[in-house]
Amino acid sequence: MSDKLRILLTGFGPFPGAPYNPTQPLVARLARLRRPALDDVEMANHIFPVTYAAVDRQLPEVLAVHRPDALLMFGLAARTSYLRIETRARNAVTMLWPDAANTRSSKRGIAANADAMMFGPHTARLLRAARLTGIDARPSRDAGAYLCNYLSWRAIENAKAGGPKLAAFIHIPLLARGGAVRRKGAPRITLEELVDAGEAMLMEMVQQARKGRTS
């Protein structure tokens, strides 16, 4: 295993109601970044199918293969017009909406007798980094009750169990495609704007991961 700092970027594939998931091109663009500050960084990326079974099976696999120092995850929040930096994962699963395999959860919680779990104070630094690019970014205490929240919960579990020291989840909005606009005429965030914000957050994660290695 290389001594380089290791960062794992993840996104999601399409799911019911969202045949196009912009986290895929975002993760691909970030994984291809070449910057002097990333010379000592080994980047890996993974796209999860939008199913509970895939998260449970694939997350431990990719963490074992890549052994990342930091895990930066992206998901789609189609009804939100801004970037959401999630600060916690809720112990909640929707029983209403099926995943991409048409599977519904049989229970409303992820774990028995457990409260919400926090990502950590580094989320405030990610928020600041994103905002400095000019994008509309806001903190969020509610990652929903679907796969994004479920992956967030499993990621924090892994971090607490000796996995990556840093984990973060970012909800992105639908992006501008073919001149599309949001309701009320406000232009959607473009992929280029999102890549800029993603790069800023990635650099912040790298900086925090370096500090974690030396502390």
Tab-separated table of C-alpha atoms in Angstrom:
chain	number	residue	atom	x	y	z
A	1	MET	CA	0.000	0.000	0.000
A	2	SER	CA	1.351	3.426	-0.967
A	3	ASP	CA	2.349	5.911	1.738
A	4	LYS	CA	0.450	8.596	-0.146
A	5	LEU	CA	-2.523	10.254	1.451
A	6	ARG	CA	-5.597	8.398	0.214
A	7	ILE	CA	-8.940	10.041	-0.577
A	8	LEU	CA	-12.055	8.162	-1.693
A	9	LEU	CA	-14.775	10.053	-3.591
A	10	THR	CA	-18.209	8.507	-3.996
A	11	GLY	CA	-21.424	9.271	-5.826
A	12	PHE	CA	-24.639	7.471	-6.714
A	13	GLY	CA	-26.189	6.100	-9.865
A	14	PRO	CA	-29.731	6.830	-11.080
A	15	PHE	CA	-32.739	5.980	-8.947
A	16	PRO	CA	-36.545	6.112	-9.215
A	17	GLY	CA	-37.487	9.678	-10.110
A	18	ALA	CA	-33.909	10.639	-11.049
A	19	PRO	CA	-32.784	8.934	-14.273
A	20	TYR	CA	-29.777	11.302	-14.391
A	21	ASN	CA	-27.608	11.626	-11.286
A	22	PRO	CA	-25.128	14.523	-11.532
A	23	THR	CA	-22.949	13.099	-8.757
A	24	GLN	CA	-21.459	10.743	-11.370
A	25	PRO	CA	-19.867	13.416	-13.617
A	26	LEU	CA	-18.895	15.443	-10.545
A	27	VAL	CA	-16.999	12.563	-8.949
A	28	ALA	CA	-15.365	11.722	-12.285
A	29	ARG	CA	-14.148	15.295	-12.719
A	30	LEU	CA	-12.802	15.549	-9.175
A	31	ALA	CA	-11.032	12.203	-9.448
A	32	ARG	CA	-9.167	13.464	-12.533
A	33	LEU	CA	-7.911	16.666	-10.913
A	34	ARG	CA	-4.175	17.253	-11.232
A	35	ARG	CA	-2.807	19.886	-8.892
A	36	PRO	CA	0.602	20.332	-7.212
A	37	ALA	CA	-1.170	20.111	-3.844
A	38	LEU	CA	-2.410	16.653	-4.844
A	39	ASP	CA	0.973	15.216	-5.864
A	40	ASP	CA	1.144	13.208	-2.642
A	41	VAL	CA	-2.528	12.178	-2.804
A	42	GLU	CA	-3.880	8.920	-4.171
A	43	MET	CA	-7.422	9.446	-5.442
A	44	ALA	CA	-10.018	6.716	-5.817
A	45	ASN	CA	-13.688	6.923	-6.729
A	46	HIS	CA	-16.741	4.715	-6.562
A	47	ILE	CA	-20.347	5.016	-7.729
A	48	PHE	CA	-22.892	3.184	-5.590
A	49	PRO	CA	-26.047	1.688	-7.067
A	50	VAL	CA	-28.963	3.262	-5.197
A	51	THR	CA	-29.838	0.191	-3.133
A	52	TYR	CA	-29.472	-0.592	0.558
A	53	ALA	CA	-27.919	-3.958	-0.267
A	54	ALA	CA	-25.271	-2.349	-2.489
A	55	VAL	CA	-24.245	0.114	0.220
A	56	ASP	CA	-24.005	-2.641	2.821
A	57	ARG	CA	-21.942	-4.849	0.512
A	58	GLN	CA	-19.823	-2.370	-1.408
A	59	LEU	CA	-18.875	0.189	1.253
A	60	PRO	CA	-16.831	-2.296	3.328
A	61	GLU	CA	-15.294	-3.637	0.111
A	62	VAL	CA	-14.098	-0.294	-1.247
A	63	LEU	CA	-12.842	0.811	2.169
A	64	ALA	CA	-10.846	-2.414	2.485
A	65	VAL	CA	-9.373	-2.043	-0.998
A	66	HIS	CA	-8.476	1.663	-0.858
A	67	ARG	CA	-8.038	2.205	2.904
A	68	PRO	CA	-8.771	5.933	2.557
A	69	ASP	CA	-7.688	8.553	5.065
A	70	ALA	CA	-10.775	10.533	4.121
A	71	LEU	CA	-14.106	9.740	2.502
A	72	LEU	CA	-15.920	12.494	0.584
A	73	MET	CA	-19.411	11.433	-0.511
A	74	PHE	CA	-21.898	13.156	-2.812
A	75	GLY	CA	-25.612	12.607	-3.297
A	76	LEU	CA	-28.468	14.265	-5.158
A	77	ALA	CA	-31.105	16.390	-3.428
A	78	ALA	CA	-33.340	17.144	-6.399
A	79	ARG	CA	-35.690	19.457	-4.504
A	80	THR	CA	-32.918	21.644	-3.080
A	81	SER	CA	-31.473	24.517	-5.100
A	82	TYR	CA	-28.235	24.889	-3.136
A	83	LEU	CA	-25.322	22.812	-1.839
A	84	ARG	CA	-26.007	21.085	1.484
A	85	ILE	CA	-23.132	20.147	3.776
A	86	GLU	CA	-24.568	17.412	5.971
A	87	THR	CA	-23.502	17.608	9.613
A	88	ARG	CA	-25.028	14.344	10.818
A	89	ALA	CA	-26.726	11.097	9.851
A	90	ARG	CA	-30.174	10.353	11.238
A	91	ASN	CA	-31.249	6.979	12.554
A	92	ALA	CA	-34.064	6.902	10.016
A	93	VAL	CA	-35.068	4.986	6.904
A	94	THR	CA	-38.099	5.701	4.775
A	95	MET	CA	-40.622	2.905	4.403
A	96	LEU	CA	-42.393	4.763	1.581
A	97	TRP	CA	-39.894	5.001	-1.278
A	98	PRO	CA	-38.294	1.916	-2.791
A	99	ASP	CA	-34.654	1.873	-3.792
A	100	ALA	CA	-33.458	1.212	-7.348
A	101	ALA	CA	-33.976	-2.522	-6.785
A	102	ASN	CA	-37.604	-1.830	-5.795
A	103	THR	CA	-36.798	-2.749	-2.193
A	104	ARG	CA	-38.465	-0.946	0.693
A	105	SER	CA	-37.097	-0.879	4.198
A	106	SER	CA	-39.068	-2.965	6.666
A	107	LYS	CA	-38.202	-0.701	9.591
A	108	ARG	CA	-38.031	3.031	10.215
A	109	GLY	CA	-34.592	3.042	11.861
A	110	ILE	CA	-31.122	1.884	10.897
A	111	ALA	CA	-29.942	0.796	14.349
A	112	ALA	CA	-31.778	-0.036	17.560
A	113	ASN	CA	-31.742	2.511	20.376
A	114	ALA	CA	-29.337	4.897	18.650
A	115	ASP	CA	-29.330	8.665	18.264
A	116	ALA	CA	-28.168	10.641	15.266
A	117	MET	CA	-24.408	10.490	14.624
A	118	MET	CA	-22.311	13.555	13.838
A	119	PHE	CA	-19.721	13.808	11.071
A	120	GLY	CA	-17.507	16.162	13.068
A	121	PRO	CA	-16.255	19.761	13.205
A	122	HIS	CA	-14.521	19.485	9.816
A	123	THR	CA	-17.911	19.973	8.135
A	124	ALA	CA	-17.758	23.670	9.103
A	125	ARG	CA	-14.439	23.966	7.264
A	126	LEU	CA	-15.927	22.300	4.183
A	127	LEU	CA	-18.822	24.741	4.271
A	128	ARG	CA	-16.457	27.703	4.416
A	129	ALA	CA	-14.322	26.312	1.585
A	130	ALA	CA	-17.375	25.849	-0.649
A	131	ARG	CA	-18.750	29.305	0.099
A	132	LEU	CA	-15.430	30.954	-0.790
A	133	THR	CA	-15.965	29.799	-4.394
A	134	GLY	CA	-19.169	31.855	-4.531
A	135	ILE	CA	-21.588	28.921	-4.547
A	136	ASP	CA	-24.708	28.901	-2.378
A	137	ALA	CA	-23.773	26.359	0.310
A	138	ARG	CA	-25.555	25.801	3.618
A	139	PRO	CA	-25.210	23.450	6.595
A	140	SER	CA	-27.844	20.744	6.996
A	141	ARG	CA	-28.917	18.642	9.966
A	142	ASP	CA	-31.262	16.474	7.933
A	143	ALA	CA	-29.824	14.146	5.296
A	144	GLY	CA	-33.287	12.695	4.678
A	145	ALA	CA	-34.277	9.092	5.164
A	146	TYR	CA	-33.207	7.552	1.878
A	147	LEU	CA	-29.904	6.170	0.570
A	148	CYS	CA	-27.860	9.335	1.145
A	149	ASN	CA	-28.636	9.288	4.851
A	150	TYR	CA	-28.176	5.513	4.940
A	151	LEU	CA	-24.700	5.741	3.378
A	152	SER	CA	-23.830	8.598	5.748
A	153	TRP	CA	-24.765	6.437	8.733
A	154	ARG	CA	-22.746	3.459	7.506
A	155	ALA	CA	-19.757	5.711	6.751
A	156	ILE	CA	-19.748	7.202	10.257
A	157	GLU	CA	-20.048	3.695	11.688
A	158	ASN	CA	-16.968	2.668	9.736
A	159	ALA	CA	-15.076	5.782	10.828
A	160	LYS	CA	-15.833	5.021	14.474
A	161	ALA	CA	-14.720	1.408	13.967
A	162	GLY	CA	-11.267	2.354	12.723
A	163	GLY	CA	-12.040	3.214	9.103
A	164	PRO	CA	-11.296	6.581	7.466
A	165	LYS	CA	-10.696	9.232	10.116
A	166	LEU	CA	-12.681	11.799	8.148
A	167	ALA	CA	-15.997	11.356	6.371
A	168	ALA	CA	-18.345	13.939	4.879
A	169	PHE	CA	-21.514	13.904	2.812
A	170	ILE	CA	-22.493	16.671	0.410
A	171	HIS	CA	-25.945	16.953	-1.141
A	172	ILE	CA	-25.928	18.630	-4.549
A	173	PRO	CA	-28.905	20.047	-6.488
A	174	LEU	CA	-29.991	19.208	-9.993
A	175	LEU	CA	-27.618	20.902	-12.396
A	176	ALA	CA	-28.256	23.144	-15.369
A	177	ARG	CA	-28.627	21.041	-18.519
A	178	GLY	CA	-29.506	22.483	-21.903
A	179	GLY	CA	-30.301	25.909	-20.500
A	180	ALA	CA	-32.758	24.562	-17.925
A	181	VAL	CA	-33.809	26.945	-15.193
A	182	ARG	CA	-35.305	26.482	-11.770
A	183	ARG	CA	-38.756	27.656	-10.880
A	184	LYS	CA	-39.050	31.459	-10.486
A	185	GLY	CA	-36.433	31.859	-13.194
A	186	ALA	CA	-33.312	31.426	-11.043
A	187	PRO	CA	-30.544	29.682	-12.998
A	188	ARG	CA	-29.443	26.310	-11.746
A	189	ILE	CA	-25.931	25.689	-10.486
A	190	THR	CA	-23.724	24.505	-13.316
A	191	LEU	CA	-21.397	21.513	-13.285
A	192	GLU	CA	-18.401	23.866	-13.578
A	193	GLU	CA	-19.486	25.790	-10.480
A	194	LEU	CA	-20.007	22.537	-8.645
A	195	VAL	CA	-16.590	21.221	-9.674
A	196	ASP	CA	-15.016	24.419	-8.335
A	197	ALA	CA	-16.803	23.991	-4.999
A	198	GLY	CA	-16.018	20.271	-4.974
A	199	GLU	CA	-12.332	20.975	-5.553
A	200	ALA	CA	-12.295	23.476	-2.685
A	201	MET	CA	-13.892	20.949	-0.332
A	202	LEU	CA	-11.565	18.218	-1.545
A	203	MET	CA	-8.519	20.389	-0.825
A	204	GLU	CA	-9.871	21.096	2.643
A	205	MET	CA	-10.357	17.372	3.274
A	206	VAL	CA	-6.795	16.741	2.120
A	207	GLN	CA	-5.503	19.396	4.492
A	208	GLN	CA	-7.476	17.974	7.422
A	209	ALA	CA	-6.403	14.420	6.582
A	210	ARG	CA	-2.742	15.510	6.573
A	211	LYS	CA	-3.194	17.020	10.010
A	212	GLY	CA	-4.792	13.790	11.161
A	213	ARG	CA	-1.780	11.786	10.056
A	214	THR	CA	0.675	13.989	11.914
A	215	SER	CA	-1.344	14.367	15.116
